[in-house]
PDB file of C-alpha atoms in Angstrom:
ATOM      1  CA  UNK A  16     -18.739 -21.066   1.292  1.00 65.00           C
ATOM      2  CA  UNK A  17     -18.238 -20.422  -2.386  1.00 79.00           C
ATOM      3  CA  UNK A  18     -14.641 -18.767  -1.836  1.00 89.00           C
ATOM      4  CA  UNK A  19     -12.401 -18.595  -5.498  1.00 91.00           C
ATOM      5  CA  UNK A  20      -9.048 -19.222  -4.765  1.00 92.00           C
ATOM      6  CA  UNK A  21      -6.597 -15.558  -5.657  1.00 95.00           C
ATOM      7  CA  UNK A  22      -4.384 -15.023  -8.090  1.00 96.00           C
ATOM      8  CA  UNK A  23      -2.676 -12.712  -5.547  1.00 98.00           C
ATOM      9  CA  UNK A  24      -2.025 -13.298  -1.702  1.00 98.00           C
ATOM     10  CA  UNK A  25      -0.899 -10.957   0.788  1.00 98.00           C
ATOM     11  CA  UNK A  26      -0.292 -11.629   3.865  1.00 98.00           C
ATOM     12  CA  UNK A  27       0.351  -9.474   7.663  1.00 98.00           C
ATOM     13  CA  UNK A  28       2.957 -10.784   9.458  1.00 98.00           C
ATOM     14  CA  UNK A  29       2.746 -10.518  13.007  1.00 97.00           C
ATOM     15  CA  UNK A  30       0.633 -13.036  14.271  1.00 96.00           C
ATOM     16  CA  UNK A  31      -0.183 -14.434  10.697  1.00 98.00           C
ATOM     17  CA  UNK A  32       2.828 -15.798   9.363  1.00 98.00           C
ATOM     18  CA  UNK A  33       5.103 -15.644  12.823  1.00 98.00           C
ATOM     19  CA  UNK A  34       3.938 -16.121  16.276  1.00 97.00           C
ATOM     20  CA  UNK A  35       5.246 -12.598  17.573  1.00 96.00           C
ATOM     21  CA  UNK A  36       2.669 -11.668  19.839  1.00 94.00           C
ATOM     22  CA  UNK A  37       4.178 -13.110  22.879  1.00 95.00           C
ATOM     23  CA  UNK A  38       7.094 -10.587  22.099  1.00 96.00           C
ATOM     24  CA  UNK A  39       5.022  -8.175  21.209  1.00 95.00           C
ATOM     25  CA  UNK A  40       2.546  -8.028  24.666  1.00 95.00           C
ATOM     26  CA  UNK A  41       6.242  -8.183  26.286  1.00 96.00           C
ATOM     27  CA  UNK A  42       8.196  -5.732  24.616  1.00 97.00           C
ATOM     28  CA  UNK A  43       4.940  -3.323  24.910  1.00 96.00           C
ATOM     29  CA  UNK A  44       4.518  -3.802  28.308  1.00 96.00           C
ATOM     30  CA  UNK A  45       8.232  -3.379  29.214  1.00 96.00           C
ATOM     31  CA  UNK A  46       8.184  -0.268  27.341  1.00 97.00           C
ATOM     32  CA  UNK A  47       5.109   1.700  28.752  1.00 97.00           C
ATOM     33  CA  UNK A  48       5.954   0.687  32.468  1.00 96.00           C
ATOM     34  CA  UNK A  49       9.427   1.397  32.381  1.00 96.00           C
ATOM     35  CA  UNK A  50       8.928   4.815  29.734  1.00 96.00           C
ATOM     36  CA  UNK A  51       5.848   6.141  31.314  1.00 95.00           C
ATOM     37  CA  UNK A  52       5.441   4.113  34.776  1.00 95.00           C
ATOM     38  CA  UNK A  53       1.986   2.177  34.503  1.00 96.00           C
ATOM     39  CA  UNK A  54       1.927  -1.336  33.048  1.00 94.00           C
ATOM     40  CA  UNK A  55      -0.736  -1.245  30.666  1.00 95.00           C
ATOM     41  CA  UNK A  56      -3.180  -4.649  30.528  1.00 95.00           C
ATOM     42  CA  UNK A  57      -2.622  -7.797  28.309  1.00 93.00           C
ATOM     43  CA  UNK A  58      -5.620  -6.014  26.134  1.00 90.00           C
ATOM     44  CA  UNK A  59      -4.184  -2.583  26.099  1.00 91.00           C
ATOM     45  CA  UNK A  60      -1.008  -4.596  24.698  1.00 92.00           C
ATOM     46  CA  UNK A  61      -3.035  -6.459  22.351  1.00 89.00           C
ATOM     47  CA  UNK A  62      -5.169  -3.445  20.885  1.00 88.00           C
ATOM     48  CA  UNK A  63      -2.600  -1.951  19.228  1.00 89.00           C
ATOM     49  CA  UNK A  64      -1.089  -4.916  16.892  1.00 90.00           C
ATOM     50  CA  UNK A  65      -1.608  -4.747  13.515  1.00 89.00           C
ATOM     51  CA  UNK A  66      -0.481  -0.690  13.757  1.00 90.00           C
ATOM     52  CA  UNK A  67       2.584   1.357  13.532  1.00 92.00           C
ATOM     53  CA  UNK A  68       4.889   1.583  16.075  1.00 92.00           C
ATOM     54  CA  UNK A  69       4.793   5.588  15.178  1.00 92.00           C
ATOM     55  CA  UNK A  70       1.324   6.083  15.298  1.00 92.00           C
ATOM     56  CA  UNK A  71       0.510   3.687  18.667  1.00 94.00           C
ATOM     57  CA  UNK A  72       3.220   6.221  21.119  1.00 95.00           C
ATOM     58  CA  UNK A  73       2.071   9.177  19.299  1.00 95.00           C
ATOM     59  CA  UNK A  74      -1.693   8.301  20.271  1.00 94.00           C
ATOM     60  CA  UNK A  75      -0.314   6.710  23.586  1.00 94.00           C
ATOM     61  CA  UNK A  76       1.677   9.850  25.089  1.00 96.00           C
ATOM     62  CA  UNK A  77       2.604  12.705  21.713  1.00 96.00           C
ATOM     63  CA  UNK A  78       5.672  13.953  24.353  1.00 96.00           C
ATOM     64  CA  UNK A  79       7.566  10.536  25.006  1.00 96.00           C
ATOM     65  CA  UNK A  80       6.535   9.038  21.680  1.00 96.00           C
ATOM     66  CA  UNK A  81      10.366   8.806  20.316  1.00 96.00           C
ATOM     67  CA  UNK A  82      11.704   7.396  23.688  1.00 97.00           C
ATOM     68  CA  UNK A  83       9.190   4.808  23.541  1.00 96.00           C
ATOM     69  CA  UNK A  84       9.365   3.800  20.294  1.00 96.00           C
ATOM     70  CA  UNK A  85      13.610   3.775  20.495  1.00 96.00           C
ATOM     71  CA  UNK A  86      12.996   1.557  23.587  1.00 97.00           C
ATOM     72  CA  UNK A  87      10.578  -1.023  22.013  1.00 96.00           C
ATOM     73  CA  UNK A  88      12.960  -1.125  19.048  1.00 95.00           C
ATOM     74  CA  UNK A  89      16.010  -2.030  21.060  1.00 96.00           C
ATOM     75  CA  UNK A  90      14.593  -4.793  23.381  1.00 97.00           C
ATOM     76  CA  UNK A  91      12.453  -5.780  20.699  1.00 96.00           C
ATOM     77  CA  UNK A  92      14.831  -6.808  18.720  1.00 95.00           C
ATOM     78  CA  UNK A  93      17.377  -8.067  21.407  1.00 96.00           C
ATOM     79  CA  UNK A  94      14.619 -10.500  21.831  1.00 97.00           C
ATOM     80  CA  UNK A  95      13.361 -11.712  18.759  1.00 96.00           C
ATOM     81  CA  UNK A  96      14.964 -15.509  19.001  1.00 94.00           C
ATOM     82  CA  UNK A  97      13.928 -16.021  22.595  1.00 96.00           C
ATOM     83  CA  UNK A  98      10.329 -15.496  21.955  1.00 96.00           C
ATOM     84  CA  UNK A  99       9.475 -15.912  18.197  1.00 97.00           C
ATOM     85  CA  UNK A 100       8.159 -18.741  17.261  1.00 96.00           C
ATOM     86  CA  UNK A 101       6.783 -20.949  13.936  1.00 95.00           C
ATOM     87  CA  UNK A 102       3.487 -21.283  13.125  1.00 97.00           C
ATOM     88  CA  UNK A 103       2.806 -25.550  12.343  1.00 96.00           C
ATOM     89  CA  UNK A 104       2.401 -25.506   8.457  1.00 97.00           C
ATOM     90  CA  UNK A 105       3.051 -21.674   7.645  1.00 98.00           C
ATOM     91  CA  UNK A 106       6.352 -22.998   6.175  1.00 97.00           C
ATOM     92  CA  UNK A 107       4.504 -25.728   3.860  1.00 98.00           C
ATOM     93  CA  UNK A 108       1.717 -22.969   2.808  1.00 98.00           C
ATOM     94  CA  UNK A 109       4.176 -20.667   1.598  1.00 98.00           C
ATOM     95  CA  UNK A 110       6.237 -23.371  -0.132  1.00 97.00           C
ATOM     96  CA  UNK A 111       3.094 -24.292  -1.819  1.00 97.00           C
ATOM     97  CA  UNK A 112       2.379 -20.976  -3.162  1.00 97.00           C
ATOM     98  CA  UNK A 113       5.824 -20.335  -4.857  1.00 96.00           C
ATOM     99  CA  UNK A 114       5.148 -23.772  -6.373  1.00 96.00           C
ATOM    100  CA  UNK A 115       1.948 -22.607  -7.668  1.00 96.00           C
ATOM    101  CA  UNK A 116       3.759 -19.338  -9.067  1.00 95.00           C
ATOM    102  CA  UNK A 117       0.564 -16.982  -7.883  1.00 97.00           C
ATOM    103  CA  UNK A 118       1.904 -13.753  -6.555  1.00 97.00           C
ATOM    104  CA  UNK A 119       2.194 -13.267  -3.100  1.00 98.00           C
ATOM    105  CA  UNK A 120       4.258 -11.567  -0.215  1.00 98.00           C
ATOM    106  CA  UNK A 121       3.785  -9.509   3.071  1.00 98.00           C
ATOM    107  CA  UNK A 122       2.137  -6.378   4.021  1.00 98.00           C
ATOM    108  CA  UNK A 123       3.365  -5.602   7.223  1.00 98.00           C
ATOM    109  CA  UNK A 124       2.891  -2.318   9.957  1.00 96.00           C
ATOM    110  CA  UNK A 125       6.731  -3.525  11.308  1.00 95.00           C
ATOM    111  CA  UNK A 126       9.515  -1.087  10.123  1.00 95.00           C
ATOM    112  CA  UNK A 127      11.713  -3.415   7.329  1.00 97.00           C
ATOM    113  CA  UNK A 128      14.888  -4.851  10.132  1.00 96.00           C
ATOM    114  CA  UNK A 129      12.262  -6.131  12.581  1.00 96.00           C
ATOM    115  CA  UNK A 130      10.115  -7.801   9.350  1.00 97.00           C
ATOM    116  CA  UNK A 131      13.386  -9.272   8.217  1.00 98.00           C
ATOM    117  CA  UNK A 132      14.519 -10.525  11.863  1.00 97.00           C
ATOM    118  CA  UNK A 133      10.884 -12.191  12.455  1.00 97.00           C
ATOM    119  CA  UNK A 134      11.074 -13.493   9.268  1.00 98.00           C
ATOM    120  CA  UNK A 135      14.247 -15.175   9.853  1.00 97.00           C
ATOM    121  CA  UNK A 136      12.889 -16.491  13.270  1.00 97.00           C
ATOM    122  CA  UNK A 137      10.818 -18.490  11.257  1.00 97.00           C
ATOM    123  CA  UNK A 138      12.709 -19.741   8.947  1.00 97.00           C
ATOM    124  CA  UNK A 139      11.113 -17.582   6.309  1.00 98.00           C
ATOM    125  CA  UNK A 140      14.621 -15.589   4.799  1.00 97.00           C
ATOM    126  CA  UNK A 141      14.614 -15.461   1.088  1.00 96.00           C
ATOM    127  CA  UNK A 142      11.393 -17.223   0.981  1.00 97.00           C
ATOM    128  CA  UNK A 143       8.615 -13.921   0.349  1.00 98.00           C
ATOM    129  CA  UNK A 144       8.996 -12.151  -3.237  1.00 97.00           C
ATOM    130  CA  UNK A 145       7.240  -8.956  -1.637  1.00 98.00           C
ATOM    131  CA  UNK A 146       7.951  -7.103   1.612  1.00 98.00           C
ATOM    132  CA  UNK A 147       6.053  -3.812   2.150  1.00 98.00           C
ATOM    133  CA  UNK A 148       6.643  -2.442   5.532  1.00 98.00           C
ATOM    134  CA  UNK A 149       6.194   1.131   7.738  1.00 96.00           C
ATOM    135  CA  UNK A 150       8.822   2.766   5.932  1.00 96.00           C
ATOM    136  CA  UNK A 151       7.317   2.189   2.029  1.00 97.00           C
ATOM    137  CA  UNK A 152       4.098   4.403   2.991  1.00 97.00           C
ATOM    138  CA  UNK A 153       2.991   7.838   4.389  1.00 96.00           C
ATOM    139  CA  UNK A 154      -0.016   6.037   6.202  1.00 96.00           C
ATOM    140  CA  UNK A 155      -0.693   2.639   7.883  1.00 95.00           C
ATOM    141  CA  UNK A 156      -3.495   0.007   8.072  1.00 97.00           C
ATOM    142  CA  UNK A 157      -6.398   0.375   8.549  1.00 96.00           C
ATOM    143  CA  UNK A 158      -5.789   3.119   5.622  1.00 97.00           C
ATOM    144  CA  UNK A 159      -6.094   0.654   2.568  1.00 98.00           C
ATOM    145  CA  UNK A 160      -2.293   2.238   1.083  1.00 98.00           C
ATOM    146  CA  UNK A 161       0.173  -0.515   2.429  1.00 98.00           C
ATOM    147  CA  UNK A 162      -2.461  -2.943   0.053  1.00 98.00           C
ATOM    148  CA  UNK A 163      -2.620  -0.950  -2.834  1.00 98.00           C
ATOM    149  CA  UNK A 164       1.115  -0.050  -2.469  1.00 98.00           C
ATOM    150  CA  UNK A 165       2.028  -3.428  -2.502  1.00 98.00           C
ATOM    151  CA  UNK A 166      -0.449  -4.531  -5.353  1.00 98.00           C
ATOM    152  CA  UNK A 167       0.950  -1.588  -7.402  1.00 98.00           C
ATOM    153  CA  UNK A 168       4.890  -3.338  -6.985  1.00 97.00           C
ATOM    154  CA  UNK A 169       3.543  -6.450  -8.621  1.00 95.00           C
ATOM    155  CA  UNK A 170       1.006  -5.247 -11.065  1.00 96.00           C
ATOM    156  CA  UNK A 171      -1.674  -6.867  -9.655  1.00 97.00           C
ATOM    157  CA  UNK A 172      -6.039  -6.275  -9.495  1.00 97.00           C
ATOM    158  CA  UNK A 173      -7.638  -5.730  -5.825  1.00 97.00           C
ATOM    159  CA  UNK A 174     -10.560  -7.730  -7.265  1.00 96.00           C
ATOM    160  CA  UNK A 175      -8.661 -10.823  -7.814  1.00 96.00           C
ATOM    161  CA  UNK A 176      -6.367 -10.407  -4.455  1.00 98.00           C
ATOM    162  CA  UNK A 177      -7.153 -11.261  -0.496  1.00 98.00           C
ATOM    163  CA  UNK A 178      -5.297 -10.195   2.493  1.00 98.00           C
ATOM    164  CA  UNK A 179      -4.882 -12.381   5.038  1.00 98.00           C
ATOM    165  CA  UNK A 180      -4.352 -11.565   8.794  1.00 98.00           C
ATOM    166  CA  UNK A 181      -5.150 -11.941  12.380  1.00 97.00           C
ATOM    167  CA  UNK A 182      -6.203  -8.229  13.227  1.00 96.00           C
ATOM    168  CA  UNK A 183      -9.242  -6.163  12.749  1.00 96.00           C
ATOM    169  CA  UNK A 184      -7.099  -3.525  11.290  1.00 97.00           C
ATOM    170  CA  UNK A 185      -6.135  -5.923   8.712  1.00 98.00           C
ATOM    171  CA  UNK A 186      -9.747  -6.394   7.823  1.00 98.00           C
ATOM    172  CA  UNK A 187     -10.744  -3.045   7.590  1.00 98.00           C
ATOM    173  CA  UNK A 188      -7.295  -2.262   5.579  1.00 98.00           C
ATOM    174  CA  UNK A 189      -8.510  -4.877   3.038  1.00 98.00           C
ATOM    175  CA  UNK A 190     -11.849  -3.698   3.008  1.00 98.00           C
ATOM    176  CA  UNK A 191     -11.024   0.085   2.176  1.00 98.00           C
ATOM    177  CA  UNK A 192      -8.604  -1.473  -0.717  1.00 98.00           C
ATOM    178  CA  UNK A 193     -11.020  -3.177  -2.451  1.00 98.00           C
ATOM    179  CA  UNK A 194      -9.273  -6.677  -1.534  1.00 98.00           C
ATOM    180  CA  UNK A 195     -11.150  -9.401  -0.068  1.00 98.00           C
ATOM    181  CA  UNK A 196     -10.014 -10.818   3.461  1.00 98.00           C
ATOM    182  CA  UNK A 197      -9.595 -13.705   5.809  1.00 98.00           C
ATOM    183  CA  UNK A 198      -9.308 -13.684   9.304  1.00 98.00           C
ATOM    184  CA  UNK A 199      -6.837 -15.773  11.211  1.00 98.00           C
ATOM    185  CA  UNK A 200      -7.851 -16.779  14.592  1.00 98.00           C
ATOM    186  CA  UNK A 201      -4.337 -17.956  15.458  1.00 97.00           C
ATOM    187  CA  UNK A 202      -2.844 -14.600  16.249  1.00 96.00           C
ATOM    188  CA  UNK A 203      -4.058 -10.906  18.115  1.00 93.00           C
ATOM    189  CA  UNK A 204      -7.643 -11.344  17.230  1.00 95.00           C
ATOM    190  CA  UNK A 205     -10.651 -13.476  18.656  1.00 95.00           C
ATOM    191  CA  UNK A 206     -12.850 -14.826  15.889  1.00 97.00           C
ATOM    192  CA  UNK A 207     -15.883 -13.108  17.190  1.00 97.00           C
ATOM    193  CA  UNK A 208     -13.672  -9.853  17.255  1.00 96.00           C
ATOM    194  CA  UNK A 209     -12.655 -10.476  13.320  1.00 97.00           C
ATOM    195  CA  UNK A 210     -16.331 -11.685  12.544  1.00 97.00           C
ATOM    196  CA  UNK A 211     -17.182  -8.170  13.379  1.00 98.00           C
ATOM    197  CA  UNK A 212     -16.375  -6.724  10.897  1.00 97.00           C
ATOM    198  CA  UNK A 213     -17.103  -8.552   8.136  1.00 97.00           C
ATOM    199  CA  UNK A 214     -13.824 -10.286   6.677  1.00 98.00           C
ATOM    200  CA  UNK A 215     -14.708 -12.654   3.327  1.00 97.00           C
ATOM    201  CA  UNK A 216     -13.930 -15.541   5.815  1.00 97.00           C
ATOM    202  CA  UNK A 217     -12.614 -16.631   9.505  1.00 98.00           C
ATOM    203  CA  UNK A 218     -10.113 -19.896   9.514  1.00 98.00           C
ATOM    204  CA  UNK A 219      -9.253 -21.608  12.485  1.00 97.00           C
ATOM    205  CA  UNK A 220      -6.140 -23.160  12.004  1.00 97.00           C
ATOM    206  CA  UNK A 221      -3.367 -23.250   8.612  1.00 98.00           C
ATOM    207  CA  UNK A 222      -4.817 -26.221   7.020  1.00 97.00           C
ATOM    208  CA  UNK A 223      -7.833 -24.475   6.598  1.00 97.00           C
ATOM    209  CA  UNK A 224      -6.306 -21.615   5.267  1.00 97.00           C
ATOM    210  CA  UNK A 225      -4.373 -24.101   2.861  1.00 97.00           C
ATOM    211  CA  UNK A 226      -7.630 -25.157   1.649  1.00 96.00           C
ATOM    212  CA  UNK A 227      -9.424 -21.924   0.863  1.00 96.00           C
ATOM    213  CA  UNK A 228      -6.641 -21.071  -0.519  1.00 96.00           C
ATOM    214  CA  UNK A 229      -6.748 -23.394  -3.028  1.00 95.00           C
ATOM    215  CA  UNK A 230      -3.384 -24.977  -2.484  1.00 95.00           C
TER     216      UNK A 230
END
């Protein structure tokens, strides 16, 4: 694959950088049975990563929507350290590309306190220049504005940026911003899922992503 490494790299978090969805399937399923009493599937759980917490109870149930999302919130975060975990060689990728100086950070559907509490799960605090979350836009992925939001904060060109994540939103969100993408097969996503819809390229494992990275 003739891939030329980015000047800028963005990045989801959930599932990308920090191995979340554990807590995530957990805290969604906890939520829904306990909120609106059925217990939703581990694919029901799954489906919605990669979205706001906003938009997935206002699709799920418009009435309860604010109880639901209050509730995920709470034991969400109560539970951050028992279930996040690292990612082998996210830490080494990222202190590769502040060595390189190329422009990078996170684009994230988490509100800003749960970004910053994963992030510090994985040992990540003080380590990403740029931290776009729910609160910095009107809509979420797979609308391409968290992307061009957060290229706009550091003055940098869609053509010569890629987004990387382990979502099909996250693909389609790069798509519609004119970014190109790679698909992480470590996180919500299958590979087949992500190769459906087109991403620049699927990588199987960080190294990988090291390498097309150019790093």
């Amino acid at each position: 694959m003739n891939f030329v490494a980015p000047k800028t790299v963005l990045f989801d978090l959930d599932g990308t950088l920090a191995d979340t969805v554990p807590l995530i399937v957990a805290t969604f399923k906890r939520t829904v049975s306990e909120t609106l009493g059925w217990e939703p599937t581990l694919g029901q759980c799954k489906e919605w990563i990669g979205r706001s917490l906003t938009e997935t109870f206002t699709a799920l149930s418009p009435e309860s929507a604010d109880e639901l999302t209050a509730r995920y919130l709470e034991w969400n975060l109560a539970n951050h350290h028992t279930y996040v975990r690292q990612f082998d060689g996210v830490a080494a990728l990222i202190e590769a590309l502040r060595a390189s100086g190329r422009a990078f950070g996170v684009v994230t559907s988490k509100r800003h306190h749960s970004a910053l509490v994963s992030l510090e799960c994985v040992g990540l605090t003080g380590q990403i220049p740029l931290l776009a979350t729910e609160e910095d836009t009107a809509t979420h992925k797979p609308s391409p504005e968290p992307l061009l939001h957060a290229l706009n904060r550091i003055d940098a060109d869609a053509d010569d940026a890629v987004y990387v994540g382990d979502a099909v939103v996250d693909m389609q969100a790069a798509r519609a911003a004119g970014v190109r993408s790679i698909g992480v097969t470590w996180g919500a996503a299958s590979a087949d899922e992500l190769r459906a819809v087109e991403p620049t390229a699927v990588v199987h494992d960080v190294g990988e992503l090291t390498a097309l990275l150019g790093l």
